[in-house]
Amino acid sequence: MKIIIHRGIDQIGGCITEISTERTRILIDLGQNLPNGEGHIQDDLANSESIEKLTKGIDAIFYTHYHGDHLGLFHLVPDVIPQYIGNVAKRVAMCRHHRLSLIKGREELSARELSKMERMITLEAKQIIKIGDIQVTPYFVSHSAYDAFMFLIVADGKRILHTGDFRDHGYLGKGLLKTIRFHINRHGRVDFLITEGTMLSRLNEKVKHENELKKDVSQIMKQYKNVFVLCSSTDMERLASFYAANNQMNKRPFVCDDFQKSVLDIFTETAGKESSLFDFSDSYSFRKDNDKLLHWMQDKGFCMLVRATDKFNDYISFLGSQIDISNTVLIYSMWKEYINPGSKHAVKRYLDFVEQFPKVEKIHTSGHASAECLAEVCNLVNPTTGIIPIHSEHSEEYRMLSIFEELKSKIITSTVTIENVTVEIPNRQKN
Ligand SMILES: [Zn+2]
Ligand SMILES: [Zn+2]
């Protein structure tokens, strides 16, 4: 068997992992590189020719979740290759691509994206999928994208756990260790753990539980009548925190735009059936000519989900003339570095957007596993042969985690052959 880490050993995003036997080859994720601060994406693989070459002979592609750094190159994959994604994840991705299709000059690209996404085969947690002599089982994980999976892959008598992006400090994170204990470890040892290590380069970042974040949001909402929120429009658990905090306020409307409303509706129809925390039924789509909603917002105040786009700049300047600005705040709920002007990760679009608000509060917690959580998962899985940290700028630092001593020697960050398995890490020399 062979494991190829095409990308991800020394970068966050752009994840592509290949697992193959003599007969079968599959990919886990086909992500695009993350954009730079100006919004430009530098990615040698983001063209049909490169993806046709990379996917030649591939029997199936499995996506852990709908973030672009895992899913972004799906539209370049030839139709003969089946692509798999979570059922709800597919709906959210379709919704997003429908919105993108409204952007002028993007028609051809959007048509292609929508038709490829439409063809994707949907996955359910714990469903066993056989591709040739490789068996893949998805297990639910909590992440800043809903309907995300880790994959257990069985091939040539070896068991590989590919975690994808995950965390344990979200509302849905409490099942993580149980899933590993009762579904993965129960049926035998894992040989190779391929795990995310995003937080290895952000060890000083405070990781609080989503519940704590909700309490902090409530405090801010009590101080301000008008609350704008800049957060990811597809992070269901974060949206739930804002929705729940707003529900505690005196009948303030929870406002968003059409696109966000469609995403919230998907969550209400799916996760909302399992837990009322994800039932966003009481949310309202803003339009400048909706006087009734506008009067309600003026009267009671509001919580409004916004994005850093021209449309929202227009909404905000429209609302600005009709509400008390001194009683207004923007809660910025994304990674702090995006609006740190001195950071290499600073995003101009966000910086400009945030600047128009006199008061800004930063309330965020990561979508990724903390150092403690990574160590806990690693020790619990306790793989027999190898640990391959991906989705990290500092994969080698995985050995700094408080993991069992003997596991430290199993960390793989360059090409090696071990126990009849070749782990190939292109662009890196053999140890
Ligand atoms: Zn990612
Ligand atoms: Zn992600």
PDB file of C-alpha atoms in Angstrom, residues 83-374:
ATOM      1  CA  GLN A  83     -16.717  12.095  -6.072  1.00  0.00           C
ATOM      2  CA  TYR A  84     -18.214  11.677  -2.580  1.00  0.00           C
ATOM      3  CA  ILE A  85     -19.277  14.297  -0.045  1.00  0.00           C
ATOM      4  CA  GLY A  86     -21.670  14.470   2.936  1.00  0.00           C
ATOM      5  CA  ASN A  87     -25.354  14.816   2.125  1.00  0.00           C
ATOM      6  CA  VAL A  88     -25.848  18.134   3.928  1.00  0.00           C
ATOM      7  CA  ALA A  89     -22.382  19.315   2.868  1.00  0.00           C
ATOM      8  CA  LYS A  90     -23.492  18.865  -0.751  1.00  0.00           C
ATOM      9  CA  ARG A  91     -26.604  20.974  -0.168  1.00  0.00           C
ATOM     10  CA  VAL A  92     -24.575  23.764   1.432  1.00  0.00           C
ATOM     11  CA  ALA A  93     -21.995  23.660  -1.369  1.00  0.00           C
ATOM     12  CA  MET A  94     -24.775  23.748  -4.010  1.00  0.00           C
ATOM     13  CA  CYS A  95     -26.271  26.763  -2.252  1.00  0.00           C
ATOM     14  CA  ARG A  96     -22.924  28.544  -2.246  1.00  0.00           C
ATOM     15  CA  HIS A  97     -22.311  27.823  -5.933  1.00  0.00           C
ATOM     16  CA  HIS A  98     -25.785  29.053  -6.840  1.00  0.00           C
ATOM     17  CA  ARG A  99     -24.914  32.351  -5.188  1.00  0.00           C
ATOM     18  CA  LEU A 100     -21.542  32.525  -6.971  1.00  0.00           C
ATOM     19  CA  SER A 101     -23.318  31.890 -10.279  1.00  0.00           C
ATOM     20  CA  LEU A 102     -24.972  35.316  -9.949  1.00  0.00           C
ATOM     21  CA  ILE A 103     -21.597  37.042 -10.253  1.00  0.00           C
ATOM     22  CA  LYS A 104     -21.120  38.507 -13.753  1.00  0.00           C
ATOM     23  CA  GLY A 105     -18.448  36.908 -15.896  1.00  0.00           C
ATOM     24  CA  ARG A 106     -18.514  33.710 -13.885  1.00  0.00           C
ATOM     25  CA  GLU A 107     -21.332  31.995 -15.802  1.00  0.00           C
ATOM     26  CA  GLU A 108     -19.284  29.296 -17.513  1.00  0.00           C
ATOM     27  CA  LEU A 109     -17.278  28.400 -14.413  1.00  0.00           C
ATOM     28  CA  SER A 110     -20.406  28.329 -12.243  1.00  0.00           C
ATOM     29  CA  ALA A 111     -22.292  26.115 -14.694  1.00  0.00           C
ATOM     30  CA  ARG A 112     -19.409  23.661 -14.528  1.00  0.00           C
ATOM     31  CA  GLU A 113     -19.199  23.802 -10.718  1.00  0.00           C
ATOM     32  CA  LEU A 114     -22.930  23.278 -10.329  1.00  0.00           C
ATOM     33  CA  SER A 115     -23.062  20.338 -12.707  1.00  0.00           C
ATOM     34  CA  LYS A 116     -20.072  18.639 -11.038  1.00  0.00           C
ATOM     35  CA  MET A 117     -21.499  19.258  -7.571  1.00  0.00           C
ATOM     36  CA  GLU A 118     -24.899  17.940  -8.698  1.00  0.00           C
ATOM     37  CA  ARG A 119     -23.250  14.655  -9.745  1.00  0.00           C
ATOM     38  CA  MET A 120     -21.529  14.127  -6.390  1.00  0.00           C
ATOM     39  CA  ILE A 121     -22.492  10.992  -4.509  1.00  0.00           C
ATOM     40  CA  THR A 122     -23.592  11.654  -0.951  1.00  0.00           C
ATOM     41  CA  LEU A 123     -22.199  10.055   2.169  1.00  0.00           C
ATOM     42  CA  GLU A 124     -23.820   9.202   5.469  1.00  0.00           C
ATOM     43  CA  ALA A 125     -21.869   8.676   8.685  1.00  0.00           C
ATOM     44  CA  LYS A 126     -20.861   5.033   9.319  1.00  0.00           C
ATOM     45  CA  GLN A 127     -21.833   3.927   5.823  1.00  0.00           C
ATOM     46  CA  ILE A 128     -19.207   1.499   4.469  1.00  0.00           C
ATOM     47  CA  ILE A 129     -18.148   2.216   0.892  1.00  0.00           C
ATOM     48  CA  LYS A 130     -16.100  -0.238  -1.118  1.00  0.00           C
ATOM     49  CA  ILE A 131     -13.957   1.043  -3.955  1.00  0.00           C
ATOM     50  CA  GLY A 132     -12.090  -1.923  -5.485  1.00  0.00           C
ATOM     51  CA  ASP A 133     -10.110  -3.448  -2.614  1.00  0.00           C
ATOM     52  CA  ILE A 134     -10.249  -0.287  -0.475  1.00  0.00           C
ATOM     53  CA  GLN A 135     -12.954   0.196   2.138  1.00  0.00           C
ATOM     54  CA  VAL A 136     -13.861   3.684   3.369  1.00  0.00           C
ATOM     55  CA  THR A 137     -16.082   4.525   6.354  1.00  0.00           C
ATOM     56  CA  PRO A 138     -16.962   8.136   7.222  1.00  0.00           C
ATOM     57  CA  TYR A 139     -17.437   9.206  10.856  1.00  0.00           C
ATOM     58  CA  PHE A 140     -18.951  12.511  11.883  1.00  0.00           C
ATOM     59  CA  VAL A 141     -16.670  15.209  13.326  1.00  0.00           C
ATOM     60  CA  SER A 142     -17.352  18.711  14.660  1.00  0.00           C
ATOM     61  CA  HIS A 143     -15.653  21.468  12.668  1.00  0.00           C
ATOM     62  CA  SER A 144     -16.399  25.007  11.507  1.00  0.00           C
ATOM     63  CA  ALA A 145     -18.080  23.330   8.537  1.00  0.00           C
ATOM     64  CA  TYR A 146     -21.138  21.188   9.276  1.00  0.00           C
ATOM     65  CA  ASP A 147     -21.447  17.580   8.069  1.00  0.00           C
ATOM     66  CA  ALA A 148     -17.681  17.058   8.187  1.00  0.00           C
ATOM     67  CA  PHE A 149     -16.135  13.599   8.340  1.00  0.00           C
ATOM     68  CA  MET A 150     -13.032  11.740   9.281  1.00  0.00           C
ATOM     69  CA  PHE A 151     -12.432   8.595   7.240  1.00  0.00           C
ATOM     70  CA  LEU A 152     -11.366   5.130   8.323  1.00  0.00           C
ATOM     71  CA  ILE A 153      -9.697   3.478   5.348  1.00  0.00           C
ATOM     72  CA  VAL A 154      -8.977  -0.236   5.251  1.00  0.00           C
ATOM     73  CA  ALA A 155      -6.644  -1.478   2.532  1.00  0.00           C
ATOM     74  CA  ASP A 156      -4.143  -4.351   2.198  1.00  0.00           C
ATOM     75  CA  GLY A 157      -4.890  -5.367   5.781  1.00  0.00           C
ATOM     76  CA  LYS A 158      -3.902  -1.931   7.117  1.00  0.00           C
ATOM     77  CA  ARG A 159      -6.153   0.588   8.829  1.00  0.00           C
ATOM     78  CA  ILE A 160      -5.671   4.302   8.235  1.00  0.00           C
ATOM     79  CA  LEU A 161      -7.533   7.064  10.036  1.00  0.00           C
ATOM     80  CA  HIS A 162      -7.672  10.361   8.142  1.00  0.00           C
ATOM     81  CA  THR A 163      -9.154  12.923  10.523  1.00  0.00           C
ATOM     82  CA  GLY A 164      -9.793  15.837   8.140  1.00  0.00           C
ATOM     83  CA  ASP A 165     -10.312  19.122  10.042  1.00  0.00           C
ATOM     84  CA  PHE A 166     -11.908  18.655  13.457  1.00  0.00           C
ATOM     85  CA  ARG A 167     -12.259  20.005  16.983  1.00  0.00           C
ATOM     86  CA  ASP A 168     -13.746  18.925  20.301  1.00  0.00           C
ATOM     87  CA  HIS A 169     -14.743  22.336  21.685  1.00  0.00           C
ATOM     88  CA  GLY A 170     -17.857  22.825  19.550  1.00  0.00           C
ATOM     89  CA  TYR A 171     -21.399  21.800  20.523  1.00  0.00           C
ATOM     90  CA  LEU A 172     -21.049  18.700  18.368  1.00  0.00           C
ATOM     91  CA  GLY A 173     -17.506  17.894  19.497  1.00  0.00           C
ATOM     92  CA  LYS A 174     -18.338  15.829  22.549  1.00  0.00           C
ATOM     93  CA  GLY A 175     -18.764  12.633  20.518  1.00  0.00           C
ATOM     94  CA  LEU A 176     -15.212  12.718  19.151  1.00  0.00           C
ATOM     95  CA  LEU A 177     -13.435  10.467  21.654  1.00  0.00           C
ATOM     96  CA  LYS A 178     -16.432   8.151  21.920  1.00  0.00           C
ATOM     97  CA  THR A 179     -16.443   7.665  18.156  1.00  0.00           C
ATOM     98  CA  ILE A 180     -12.761   6.757  18.239  1.00  0.00           C
ATOM     99  CA  ARG A 181     -13.201   4.456  21.218  1.00  0.00           C
ATOM    100  CA  PHE A 182     -16.339   2.638  20.141  1.00  0.00           C
ATOM    101  CA  HIS A 183     -16.215   2.672  16.373  1.00  0.00           C
ATOM    102  CA  ILE A 184     -12.588   2.866  15.399  1.00  0.00           C
ATOM    103  CA  ASN A 185     -10.528   1.253  18.154  1.00  0.00           C
ATOM    104  CA  ARG A 186     -13.015  -1.508  18.901  1.00  0.00           C
ATOM    105  CA  HIS A 187     -12.380  -3.281  15.615  1.00  0.00           C
ATOM    106  CA  GLY A 188      -8.590  -3.265  15.774  1.00  0.00           C
ATOM    107  CA  ARG A 189      -5.562  -0.977  15.926  1.00  0.00           C
ATOM    108  CA  VAL A 190      -5.109   1.873  13.512  1.00  0.00           C
ATOM    109  CA  ASP A 191      -1.789   1.600  11.656  1.00  0.00           C
ATOM    110  CA  PHE A 192      -1.494   5.112  10.278  1.00  0.00           C
ATOM    111  CA  LEU A 193      -3.016   8.295  11.641  1.00  0.00           C
ATOM    112  CA  ILE A 194      -3.204  11.157   9.158  1.00  0.00           C
ATOM    113  CA  THR A 195      -4.242  14.140  11.230  1.00  0.00           C
ATOM    114  CA  GLU A 196      -4.665  17.877  10.973  1.00  0.00           C
ATOM    115  CA  GLY A 197      -2.215  20.051  12.905  1.00  0.00           C
ATOM    116  CA  THR A 198      -3.455  23.582  12.190  1.00  0.00           C
ATOM    117  CA  MET A 199      -3.001  24.781  15.760  1.00  0.00           C
ATOM    118  CA  LEU A 200       0.660  23.682  15.928  1.00  0.00           C
ATOM    119  CA  SER A 201       1.536  27.131  14.591  1.00  0.00           C
ATOM    120  CA  ARG A 202      -1.044  28.877  16.786  1.00  0.00           C
ATOM    121  CA  LEU A 203      -0.262  27.381  20.175  1.00  0.00           C
ATOM    122  CA  ASN A 204      -0.787  30.668  22.018  1.00  0.00           C
ATOM    123  CA  GLU A 205      -4.290  31.072  20.643  1.00  0.00           C
ATOM    124  CA  LYS A 206      -6.995  30.688  23.270  1.00  0.00           C
ATOM    125  CA  VAL A 207      -9.409  27.900  22.436  1.00  0.00           C
ATOM    126  CA  LYS A 208     -12.654  28.299  24.306  1.00  0.00           C
ATOM    127  CA  HIS A 209     -15.758  26.162  24.080  1.00  0.00           C
ATOM    128  CA  GLU A 210     -18.493  27.414  21.777  1.00  0.00           C
ATOM    129  CA  ASN A 211     -20.714  27.637  24.877  1.00  0.00           C
ATOM    130  CA  GLU A 212     -18.340  30.093  26.539  1.00  0.00           C
ATOM    131  CA  LEU A 213     -18.264  32.094  23.325  1.00  0.00           C
ATOM    132  CA  LYS A 214     -22.050  32.264  23.382  1.00  0.00           C
ATOM    133  CA  LYS A 215     -21.899  33.759  26.899  1.00  0.00           C
ATOM    134  CA  ASP A 216     -19.397  36.399  25.755  1.00  0.00           C
ATOM    135  CA  VAL A 217     -21.688  37.264  22.843  1.00  0.00           C
ATOM    136  CA  SER A 218     -24.640  37.633  25.234  1.00  0.00           C
ATOM    137  CA  GLN A 219     -22.662  40.178  27.268  1.00  0.00           C
ATOM    138  CA  ILE A 220     -21.975  42.273  24.155  1.00  0.00           C
ATOM    139  CA  MET A 221     -25.601  42.048  23.066  1.00  0.00           C
ATOM    140  CA  LYS A 222     -26.678  43.425  26.417  1.00  0.00           C
ATOM    141  CA  GLN A 223     -24.418  46.446  25.912  1.00  0.00           C
ATOM    142  CA  TYR A 224     -25.516  47.319  22.378  1.00  0.00           C
ATOM    143  CA  LYS A 225     -28.905  47.603  20.752  1.00  0.00           C
ATOM    144  CA  ASN A 226     -27.686  47.051  17.203  1.00  0.00           C
ATOM    145  CA  VAL A 227     -25.335  44.141  16.617  1.00  0.00           C
ATOM    146  CA  PHE A 228     -23.712  43.283  13.300  1.00  0.00           C
ATOM    147  CA  VAL A 229     -21.842  39.989  13.093  1.00  0.00           C
ATOM    148  CA  LEU A 230     -19.057  39.076  10.695  1.00  0.00           C
ATOM    149  CA  CYS A 231     -18.584  35.305  10.810  1.00  0.00           C
ATOM    150  CA  SER A 232     -18.439  32.378   8.407  1.00  0.00           C
ATOM    151  CA  SER A 233     -21.849  31.921   6.777  1.00  0.00           C
ATOM    152  CA  THR A 234     -21.509  28.126   6.754  1.00  0.00           C
ATOM    153  CA  ASP A 235     -20.207  27.566  10.303  1.00  0.00           C
ATOM    154  CA  MET A 236     -23.398  26.147  11.769  1.00  0.00           C
ATOM    155  CA  GLU A 237     -22.192  25.951  15.365  1.00  0.00           C
ATOM    156  CA  ARG A 238     -21.016  29.587  15.396  1.00  0.00           C
ATOM    157  CA  LEU A 239     -24.273  30.723  13.815  1.00  0.00           C
ATOM    158  CA  ALA A 240     -26.097  28.799  16.545  1.00  0.00           C
ATOM    159  CA  SER A 241     -24.142  30.687  19.212  1.00  0.00           C
ATOM    160  CA  PHE A 242     -25.264  34.048  17.818  1.00  0.00           C
ATOM    161  CA  TYR A 243     -28.820  32.877  17.245  1.00  0.00           C
ATOM    162  CA  ALA A 244     -29.136  31.535  20.797  1.00  0.00           C
ATOM    163  CA  ALA A 245     -27.580  34.660  22.341  1.00  0.00           C
ATOM    164  CA  ASN A 246     -29.939  36.870  20.339  1.00  0.00           C
ATOM    165  CA  ASN A 247     -32.945  34.784  21.442  1.00  0.00           C
ATOM    166  CA  GLN A 248     -32.202  35.828  25.010  1.00  0.00           C
ATOM    167  CA  MET A 249     -32.667  39.474  24.056  1.00  0.00           C
ATOM    168  CA  ASN A 250     -36.054  41.085  24.167  1.00  0.00           C
ATOM    169  CA  LYS A 251     -37.579  39.976  20.825  1.00  0.00           C
ATOM    170  CA  ARG A 252     -34.829  41.344  18.666  1.00  0.00           C
ATOM    171  CA  PRO A 253     -34.994  40.042  15.086  1.00  0.00           C
ATOM    172  CA  PHE A 254     -32.186  37.807  13.779  1.00  0.00           C
ATOM    173  CA  VAL A 255     -31.491  39.236  10.346  1.00  0.00           C
ATOM    174  CA  CYS A 256     -29.416  38.096   7.365  1.00  0.00           C
ATOM    175  CA  ASP A 257     -29.574  38.110   3.565  1.00  0.00           C
ATOM    176  CA  ASP A 258     -31.186  35.645   1.132  1.00  0.00           C
ATOM    177  CA  PHE A 259     -28.097  33.521   0.743  1.00  0.00           C
ATOM    178  CA  GLN A 260     -27.487  33.223   4.483  1.00  0.00           C
ATOM    179  CA  LYS A 261     -31.167  32.464   4.986  1.00  0.00           C
ATOM    180  CA  SER A 262     -30.974  29.562   2.496  1.00  0.00           C
ATOM    181  CA  VAL A 263     -27.979  28.155   4.365  1.00  0.00           C
ATOM    182  CA  LEU A 264     -29.787  28.542   7.712  1.00  0.00           C
ATOM    183  CA  ASP A 265     -32.830  26.782   6.216  1.00  0.00           C
ATOM    184  CA  ILE A 266     -30.673  23.795   5.238  1.00  0.00           C
ATOM    185  CA  PHE A 267     -29.328  23.585   8.812  1.00  0.00           C
ATOM    186  CA  THR A 268     -32.862  23.922  10.256  1.00  0.00           C
ATOM    187  CA  GLU A 269     -34.140  21.100   8.020  1.00  0.00           C
ATOM    188  CA  THR A 270     -31.261  18.762   8.903  1.00  0.00           C
ATOM    189  CA  ALA A 271     -29.366  19.322  12.171  1.00  0.00           C
ATOM    190  CA  GLY A 272     -32.317  21.364  13.469  1.00  0.00           C
ATOM    191  CA  LYS A 273     -34.391  18.185  13.514  1.00  0.00           C
ATOM    192  CA  GLU A 274     -31.878  16.590  15.901  1.00  0.00           C
ATOM    193  CA  SER A 275     -31.359  19.585  18.190  1.00  0.00           C
ATOM    194  CA  SER A 276     -33.324  22.804  18.614  1.00  0.00           C
ATOM    195  CA  LEU A 277     -29.968  24.594  18.933  1.00  0.00           C
ATOM    196  CA  PHE A 278     -29.710  24.367  15.146  1.00  0.00           C
ATOM    197  CA  ASP A 279     -33.266  25.396  14.373  1.00  0.00           C
ATOM    198  CA  PHE A 280     -32.931  28.851  12.823  1.00  0.00           C
ATOM    199  CA  SER A 281     -36.612  29.185  11.821  1.00  0.00           C
ATOM    200  CA  ASP A 282     -36.936  32.630  13.378  1.00  0.00           C
ATOM    201  CA  SER A 283     -34.546  34.408  11.052  1.00  0.00           C
ATOM    202  CA  TYR A 284     -35.383  37.135   8.575  1.00  0.00           C
ATOM    203  CA  SER A 285     -34.004  38.028   5.210  1.00  0.00           C
ATOM    204  CA  PHE A 286     -33.281  41.755   4.907  1.00  0.00           C
ATOM    205  CA  ARG A 287     -34.522  43.914   2.037  1.00  0.00           C
ATOM    206  CA  LYS A 288     -34.368  47.691   1.973  1.00  0.00           C
ATOM    207  CA  ASP A 289     -38.054  47.889   1.043  1.00  0.00           C
ATOM    208  CA  ASN A 290     -39.231  45.682   3.916  1.00  0.00           C
ATOM    209  CA  ASP A 291     -40.591  48.491   6.122  1.00  0.00           C
ATOM    210  CA  LYS A 292     -42.075  46.156   8.680  1.00  0.00           C
ATOM    211  CA  LEU A 293     -38.742  44.491   9.418  1.00  0.00           C
ATOM    212  CA  LEU A 294     -36.945  47.842   9.348  1.00  0.00           C
ATOM    213  CA  HIS A 295     -39.307  49.332  11.931  1.00  0.00           C
ATOM    214  CA  TRP A 296     -38.905  46.275  14.128  1.00  0.00           C
ATOM    215  CA  MET A 297     -35.107  46.602  13.884  1.00  0.00           C
ATOM    216  CA  GLN A 298     -35.306  50.325  14.755  1.00  0.00           C
ATOM    217  CA  ASP A 299     -37.623  49.662  17.654  1.00  0.00           C
ATOM    218  CA  LYS A 300     -36.030  46.646  19.363  1.00  0.00           C
ATOM    219  CA  GLY A 301     -32.537  46.554  17.919  1.00  0.00           C
ATOM    220  CA  PHE A 302     -31.253  43.499  16.038  1.00  0.00           C
ATOM    221  CA  CYS A 303     -28.571  40.939  15.369  1.00  0.00           C
ATOM    222  CA  MET A 304     -27.600  40.979  11.699  1.00  0.00           C
ATOM    223  CA  LEU A 305     -25.218  38.562  10.005  1.00  0.00           C
ATOM    224  CA  VAL A 306     -23.102  40.379   7.443  1.00  0.00           C
ATOM    225  CA  ARG A 307     -20.299  39.637   4.987  1.00  0.00           C
ATOM    226  CA  ALA A 308     -17.516  41.846   3.687  1.00  0.00           C
ATOM    227  CA  THR A 309     -19.148  42.478   0.293  1.00  0.00           C
ATOM    228  CA  ASP A 310     -20.494  45.463  -1.686  1.00  0.00           C
ATOM    229  CA  LYS A 311     -24.048  44.331  -0.986  1.00  0.00           C
ATOM    230  CA  PHE A 312     -23.522  44.584   2.756  1.00  0.00           C
ATOM    231  CA  ASN A 313     -21.593  47.843   2.483  1.00  0.00           C
ATOM    232  CA  ASP A 314     -24.739  49.177   0.824  1.00  0.00           C
ATOM    233  CA  TYR A 315     -27.063  47.684   3.507  1.00  0.00           C
ATOM    234  CA  ILE A 316     -24.890  49.063   6.291  1.00  0.00           C
ATOM    235  CA  SER A 317     -24.748  52.595   4.906  1.00  0.00           C
ATOM    236  CA  PHE A 318     -28.542  52.446   4.370  1.00  0.00           C
ATOM    237  CA  LEU A 319     -29.113  51.262   7.953  1.00  0.00           C
ATOM    238  CA  GLY A 320     -26.480  53.655   9.324  1.00  0.00           C
ATOM    239  CA  SER A 321     -28.670  56.646   8.574  1.00  0.00           C
ATOM    240  CA  GLN A 322     -31.644  55.100  10.401  1.00  0.00           C
ATOM    241  CA  ILE A 323     -30.182  53.616  13.577  1.00  0.00           C
ATOM    242  CA  ASP A 324     -28.299  54.990  16.571  1.00  0.00           C
ATOM    243  CA  ILE A 325     -24.658  54.433  15.628  1.00  0.00           C
ATOM    244  CA  SER A 326     -23.441  55.080  19.173  1.00  0.00           C
ATOM    245  CA  ASN A 327     -25.480  52.038  20.211  1.00  0.00           C
ATOM    246  CA  THR A 328     -24.091  49.820  17.458  1.00  0.00           C
ATOM    247  CA  VAL A 329     -21.289  47.250  17.388  1.00  0.00           C
ATOM    248  CA  LEU A 330     -19.687  44.851  14.949  1.00  0.00           C
ATOM    249  CA  ILE A 331     -18.761  41.490  16.441  1.00  0.00           C
ATOM    250  CA  TYR A 332     -15.867  40.142  14.429  1.00  0.00           C
ATOM    251  CA  SER A 333     -15.939  36.359  14.789  1.00  0.00           C
ATOM    252  CA  MET A 334     -13.195  35.002  12.567  1.00  0.00           C
ATOM    253  CA  TRP A 335      -9.463  34.413  12.938  1.00  0.00           C
ATOM    254  CA  LYS A 336      -7.865  37.553  14.443  1.00  0.00           C
ATOM    255  CA  GLU A 337      -4.942  37.555  12.000  1.00  0.00           C
ATOM    256  CA  TYR A 338      -7.223  38.383   9.050  1.00  0.00           C
ATOM    257  CA  ILE A 339      -7.710  41.866  10.522  1.00  0.00           C
ATOM    258  CA  ASN A 340      -4.249  42.321  11.974  1.00  0.00           C
ATOM    259  CA  PRO A 341      -2.725  44.887   9.570  1.00  0.00           C
ATOM    260  CA  GLY A 342       0.827  43.729  10.384  1.00  0.00           C
ATOM    261  CA  SER A 343       0.123  40.043   9.691  1.00  0.00           C
ATOM    262  CA  LYS A 344       0.987  38.137   6.513  1.00  0.00           C
ATOM    263  CA  HIS A 345      -2.528  36.693   6.781  1.00  0.00           C
ATOM    264  CA  ALA A 346      -4.260  40.120   6.792  1.00  0.00           C
ATOM    265  CA  VAL A 347      -7.161  40.312   4.326  1.00  0.00           C
ATOM    266  CA  LYS A 348      -7.697  43.767   2.855  1.00  0.00           C
ATOM    267  CA  ARG A 349     -11.406  43.187   2.236  1.00  0.00           C
ATOM    268  CA  TYR A 350     -11.979  42.412   5.939  1.00  0.00           C
ATOM    269  CA  LEU A 351      -9.780  45.260   7.154  1.00  0.00           C
ATOM    270  CA  ASP A 352     -11.705  47.769   5.012  1.00  0.00           C
ATOM    271  CA  PHE A 353     -15.047  46.346   6.093  1.00  0.00           C
ATOM    272  CA  VAL A 354     -14.288  46.404   9.802  1.00  0.00           C
ATOM    273  CA  GLU A 355     -13.011  49.978   9.586  1.00  0.00           C
ATOM    274  CA  GLN A 356     -16.467  51.413   8.908  1.00  0.00           C
ATOM    275  CA  PHE A 357     -17.684  50.486  12.394  1.00  0.00           C
ATOM    276  CA  PRO A 358     -16.899  52.805  15.317  1.00  0.00           C
ATOM    277  CA  LYS A 359     -16.978  49.871  17.743  1.00  0.00           C
ATOM    278  CA  VAL A 360     -15.651  46.400  17.020  1.00  0.00           C
ATOM    279  CA  GLU A 361     -15.510  43.449  19.431  1.00  0.00           C
ATOM    280  CA  LYS A 362     -13.507  40.342  18.579  1.00  0.00           C
ATOM    281  CA  ILE A 363     -15.062  37.108  19.778  1.00  0.00           C
ATOM    282  CA  HIS A 364     -13.812  33.904  18.218  1.00  0.00           C
ATOM    283  CA  THR A 365     -12.743  30.361  18.904  1.00  0.00           C
ATOM    284  CA  SER A 366     -10.965  28.104  16.461  1.00  0.00           C
ATOM    285  CA  GLY A 367     -12.611  25.572  14.153  1.00  0.00           C
ATOM    286  CA  HIS A 368      -9.570  23.366  14.692  1.00  0.00           C
ATOM    287  CA  ALA A 369      -8.408  20.971  17.376  1.00  0.00           C
ATOM    288  CA  SER A 370      -6.385  22.503  20.220  1.00  0.00           C
ATOM    289  CA  ALA A 371      -2.953  21.094  21.078  1.00  0.00           C
ATOM    290  CA  GLU A 372      -4.511  19.145  23.984  1.00  0.00           C
ATOM    291  CA  CYS A 373      -7.200  17.729  21.737  1.00  0.00           C
ATOM    292  CA  LEU A 374      -4.665  16.679  19.076  1.00  0.00           C
TER     293      LEU A 374
END
